[in-house]
Amino acid sequence: MRTATAASAEPPQAGSDRRGPVARFLRAGTSSALATGVSQLTFIGLSVWGATPALTSTLAFLAGAVPNFLLARRWAWGRSGTPALRRELLPYVAVIAATGLTAVGLTTLTGHLIEPLALSGFWRVVVLDVVFLGSYALVFMLKFALLDRLVFRDAGRTPGSTS
């Protein structure tokens, strides 16, 4: 009997799920969109509550990162079981941390830049949210490529597969 950790560290067996790159991209995009929805609810809620852009974008990022990992790992790349810490979890955290830092940095910078404009609460939330979302749109392609080629590189591929 294999443990969950040992089973998850092994590459998929021949005949396992063979998602092509387009299917992985679409599924990763869908899981990212769902995670973005969670992030958006968190971001808007905290912004309306009056939290700082740095706190708002950080907590919104974290609120979306966890479900995105779980959903993308299982649905887009066909992984199950406990994730291998050094092979999946830590590289995933590094990739999304770069994405998150980009979103937090751009949102925080925008918050500082629009402060002198004294925008009303509604318009301040709109401007910050556009920047927060835009930063994710900018880095999605890079994030997908890194996850597909580095983090989950052998998921859904059989030993002779070149995709």
mmCIF file of C-alpha atoms in Angstrom:
data_model
loop_
_atom_site.group_PDB
_atom_site.id
_atom_site.type_symbol
_atom_site.label_atom_id
_atom_site.label_comp_id
_atom_site.label_asym_id
_atom_site.label_seq_id
_atom_site.Cartn_x
_atom_site.Cartn_y
_atom_site.Cartn_z
ATOM 1 C CA MET A 1 0.000 0.000 0.000
ATOM 2 C CA ARG A 2 1.405 3.408 -0.999
ATOM 3 C CA THR A 3 1.078 6.502 1.097
ATOM 4 C CA ALA A 4 -0.536 9.605 -0.335
ATOM 5 C CA THR A 5 2.818 11.407 -0.343
ATOM 6 C CA ALA A 6 4.631 8.636 -2.176
ATOM 7 C CA ALA A 7 1.799 8.261 -4.679
ATOM 8 C CA SER A 8 1.703 11.968 -5.460
ATOM 9 C CA ALA A 9 5.448 12.166 -6.026
ATOM 10 C CA GLU A 10 5.244 9.653 -8.875
ATOM 11 C CA PRO A 11 4.513 10.809 -12.416
ATOM 12 C CA PRO A 12 1.203 9.704 -13.916
ATOM 13 C CA GLN A 13 1.185 6.143 -15.231
ATOM 14 C CA ALA A 14 0.773 5.260 -18.907
ATOM 15 C CA GLY A 15 -2.894 5.353 -19.854
ATOM 16 C CA SER A 16 -3.668 8.004 -17.261
ATOM 17 C CA ASP A 17 -5.382 11.255 -18.073
ATOM 18 C CA ARG A 18 -3.694 12.840 -21.144
ATOM 19 C CA ARG A 19 -4.772 16.441 -21.309
ATOM 20 C CA GLY A 20 -3.275 18.312 -24.211
ATOM 21 C CA PRO A 21 -1.785 21.770 -23.835
ATOM 22 C CA VAL A 22 -4.933 23.521 -25.096
ATOM 23 C CA ALA A 23 -7.159 21.624 -22.653
ATOM 24 C CA ARG A 24 -4.727 22.362 -19.803
ATOM 25 C CA PHE A 25 -4.663 26.041 -20.789
ATOM 26 C CA LEU A 26 -8.485 26.285 -20.896
ATOM 27 C CA ARG A 27 -8.908 24.454 -17.611
ATOM 28 C CA ALA A 28 -6.160 26.498 -15.942
ATOM 29 C CA GLY A 29 -7.815 29.642 -17.268
ATOM 30 C CA THR A 30 -11.178 28.555 -15.901
ATOM 31 C CA SER A 31 -9.758 27.712 -12.480
ATOM 32 C CA SER A 32 -7.924 31.029 -12.507
ATOM 33 C CA ALA A 33 -11.168 32.836 -13.378
ATOM 34 C CA LEU A 34 -12.956 31.148 -10.471
ATOM 35 C CA ALA A 35 -10.109 32.040 -8.117
ATOM 36 C CA THR A 36 -10.244 35.592 -9.463
ATOM 37 C CA GLY A 37 -13.920 35.688 -8.498
ATOM 38 C CA VAL A 38 -13.007 34.735 -4.937
ATOM 39 C CA SER A 39 -10.236 37.344 -4.962
ATOM 40 C CA GLN A 40 -12.600 39.979 -6.322
ATOM 41 C CA LEU A 41 -15.178 39.402 -3.604
ATOM 42 C CA THR A 42 -12.434 39.691 -1.011
ATOM 43 C CA PHE A 43 -10.857 42.736 -2.677
ATOM 44 C CA ILE A 44 -14.102 44.681 -3.082
ATOM 45 C CA GLY A 45 -15.335 43.772 0.386
ATOM 46 C CA LEU A 46 -12.138 44.897 2.058
ATOM 47 C CA SER A 47 -11.905 48.017 -0.124
ATOM 48 C CA VAL A 48 -15.435 49.092 0.751
ATOM 49 C CA TRP A 49 -14.608 48.412 4.390
ATOM 50 C CA GLY A 50 -11.719 50.896 4.029
ATOM 51 C CA ALA A 51 -8.665 48.630 4.207
ATOM 52 C CA THR A 52 -5.397 49.859 2.696
ATOM 53 C CA PRO A 53 -4.553 48.817 -0.889
ATOM 54 C CA ALA A 54 -1.608 46.710 0.340
ATOM 55 C CA LEU A 55 -3.729 44.776 2.861
ATOM 56 C CA THR A 56 -6.669 44.479 0.473
ATOM 57 C CA SER A 57 -4.640 43.139 -2.436
ATOM 58 C CA THR A 58 -2.596 40.789 -0.221
ATOM 59 C CA LEU A 59 -5.641 39.186 1.397
ATOM 60 C CA ALA A 60 -7.475 39.044 -1.936
ATOM 61 C CA PHE A 61 -4.480 37.309 -3.509
ATOM 62 C CA LEU A 62 -4.336 34.729 -0.713
ATOM 63 C CA ALA A 63 -8.102 34.145 -0.854
ATOM 64 C CA GLY A 64 -7.795 33.168 -4.529
ATOM 65 C CA ALA A 65 -4.427 31.375 -4.438
ATOM 66 C CA VAL A 66 -5.488 28.448 -2.279
ATOM 67 C CA PRO A 67 -8.578 27.402 -4.285
ATOM 68 C CA ASN A 68 -6.672 28.056 -7.521
ATOM 69 C CA PHE A 69 -3.915 25.629 -6.511
ATOM 70 C CA LEU A 70 -6.352 22.914 -5.485
ATOM 71 C CA LEU A 71 -8.596 23.278 -8.529
ATOM 72 C CA ALA A 72 -5.880 23.769 -11.143
ATOM 73 C CA ARG A 73 -3.756 20.943 -9.772
ATOM 74 C CA ARG A 74 -6.619 18.458 -9.900
ATOM 75 C CA TRP A 75 -8.648 19.662 -12.875
ATOM 76 C CA ALA A 76 -6.137 21.223 -15.270
ATOM 77 C CA TRP A 77 -3.117 18.999 -14.608
ATOM 78 C CA GLY A 78 -4.850 15.834 -13.352
ATOM 79 C CA ARG A 79 -2.944 15.565 -10.083
ATOM 80 C CA SER A 80 -4.442 13.941 -7.013
ATOM 81 C CA GLY A 81 -3.262 12.967 -3.562
ATOM 82 C CA THR A 82 -1.043 15.008 -1.314
ATOM 83 C CA PRO A 83 1.176 17.389 -3.312
ATOM 84 C CA ALA A 84 4.908 16.744 -3.220
ATOM 85 C CA LEU A 85 6.355 19.618 -1.198
ATOM 86 C CA ARG A 86 9.607 20.227 -3.126
ATOM 87 C CA ARG A 87 8.335 19.206 -6.543
ATOM 88 C CA GLU A 88 4.915 20.884 -6.650
ATOM 89 C CA LEU A 89 4.002 23.006 -3.675
ATOM 90 C CA LEU A 90 7.139 25.120 -3.243
ATOM 91 C CA PRO A 91 7.572 25.850 -6.988
ATOM 92 C CA TYR A 92 3.859 26.698 -7.205
ATOM 93 C CA VAL A 93 4.187 29.086 -4.279
ATOM 94 C CA ALA A 94 7.207 30.730 -5.952
ATOM 95 C CA VAL A 95 5.330 31.211 -9.249
ATOM 96 C CA ILE A 96 2.175 32.597 -7.694
ATOM 97 C CA ALA A 97 4.128 34.689 -5.188
ATOM 98 C CA ALA A 98 5.717 36.527 -8.103
ATOM 99 C CA THR A 99 2.242 37.047 -9.565
ATOM 100 C CA GLY A 100 0.878 38.141 -6.210
ATOM 101 C CA LEU A 101 3.740 40.533 -5.547
ATOM 102 C CA THR A 102 3.132 42.093 -8.959
ATOM 103 C CA ALA A 103 -0.567 42.598 -8.156
ATOM 104 C CA VAL A 104 0.104 43.881 -4.646
ATOM 105 C CA GLY A 105 2.902 46.182 -5.838
ATOM 106 C CA LEU A 106 0.933 47.704 -8.702
ATOM 107 C CA THR A 107 -2.191 48.127 -6.572
ATOM 108 C CA THR A 108 -0.233 49.700 -3.717
ATOM 109 C CA LEU A 109 1.617 52.035 -6.102
ATOM 110 C CA THR A 110 -1.669 53.040 -7.711
ATOM 111 C CA GLY A 111 -3.141 53.711 -4.262
ATOM 112 C CA HIS A 112 -0.290 56.100 -3.522
ATOM 113 C CA LEU A 113 -0.554 57.776 -6.937
ATOM 114 C CA ILE A 114 -4.312 58.410 -6.726
ATOM 115 C CA GLU A 115 -4.254 59.569 -3.089
ATOM 116 C CA PRO A 116 -3.817 63.269 -4.047
ATOM 117 C CA LEU A 117 -6.855 62.991 -6.346
ATOM 118 C CA ALA A 118 -9.123 62.437 -3.320
ATOM 119 C CA LEU A 119 -11.413 60.135 -5.292
ATOM 120 C CA SER A 120 -14.726 59.175 -3.730
ATOM 121 C CA GLY A 121 -14.865 55.723 -2.156
ATOM 122 C CA PHE A 122 -16.611 54.188 -5.175
ATOM 123 C CA TRP A 123 -14.154 55.531 -7.760
ATOM 124 C CA ARG A 124 -11.165 54.678 -5.595
ATOM 125 C CA VAL A 125 -12.351 51.049 -5.400
ATOM 126 C CA VAL A 126 -12.962 50.970 -9.179
ATOM 127 C CA VAL A 127 -9.502 52.325 -10.058
ATOM 128 C CA LEU A 128 -7.704 50.012 -7.630
ATOM 129 C CA ASP A 129 -9.729 47.011 -8.763
ATOM 130 C CA VAL A 130 -8.959 47.660 -12.445
ATOM 131 C CA VAL A 131 -5.242 47.749 -11.623
ATOM 132 C CA PHE A 132 -5.520 44.611 -9.457
ATOM 133 C CA LEU A 133 -7.317 42.678 -12.219
ATOM 134 C CA GLY A 134 -5.133 44.087 -14.971
ATOM 135 C CA SER A 135 -1.980 42.905 -13.252
ATOM 136 C CA TYR A 136 -3.322 39.342 -13.242
ATOM 137 C CA ALA A 137 -4.262 39.543 -16.905
ATOM 138 C CA LEU A 138 -0.731 40.675 -17.740
ATOM 139 C CA VAL A 139 0.975 37.755 -16.049
ATOM 140 C CA PHE A 140 -1.490 34.898 -16.712
ATOM 141 C CA MET A 141 0.310 33.605 -19.818
ATOM 142 C CA LEU A 142 3.674 33.583 -18.066
ATOM 143 C CA LYS A 143 2.162 31.963 -14.980
ATOM 144 C CA PHE A 144 0.533 29.222 -17.077
ATOM 145 C CA ALA A 145 3.787 28.499 -18.935
ATOM 146 C CA LEU A 146 5.761 28.248 -15.684
ATOM 147 C CA LEU A 147 3.172 26.011 -14.033
ATOM 148 C CA ASP A 148 2.843 23.805 -17.112
ATOM 149 C CA ARG A 149 6.548 23.472 -17.907
ATOM 150 C CA LEU A 150 8.103 23.571 -14.429
ATOM 151 C CA VAL A 151 5.672 22.802 -11.631
ATOM 152 C CA PHE A 152 3.363 20.220 -13.221
ATOM 153 C CA ARG A 153 5.670 19.315 -16.111
ATOM 154 C CA ASP A 154 4.904 15.591 -16.237
ATOM 155 C CA ALA A 155 1.226 15.738 -15.274
ATOM 156 C CA GLY A 156 -1.118 14.234 -17.828
ATOM 157 C CA ARG A 157 1.738 13.076 -20.063
ATOM 158 C CA THR A 158 2.698 9.509 -20.789
ATOM 159 C CA PRO A 159 6.374 8.516 -20.925
ATOM 160 C CA GLY A 160 6.591 8.885 -24.717
ATOM 161 C CA SER A 161 4.612 12.131 -24.913
ATOM 162 C CA THR A 162 6.259 15.292 -26.239
ATOM 163 C CA SER A 163 3.607 17.840 -25.246
#
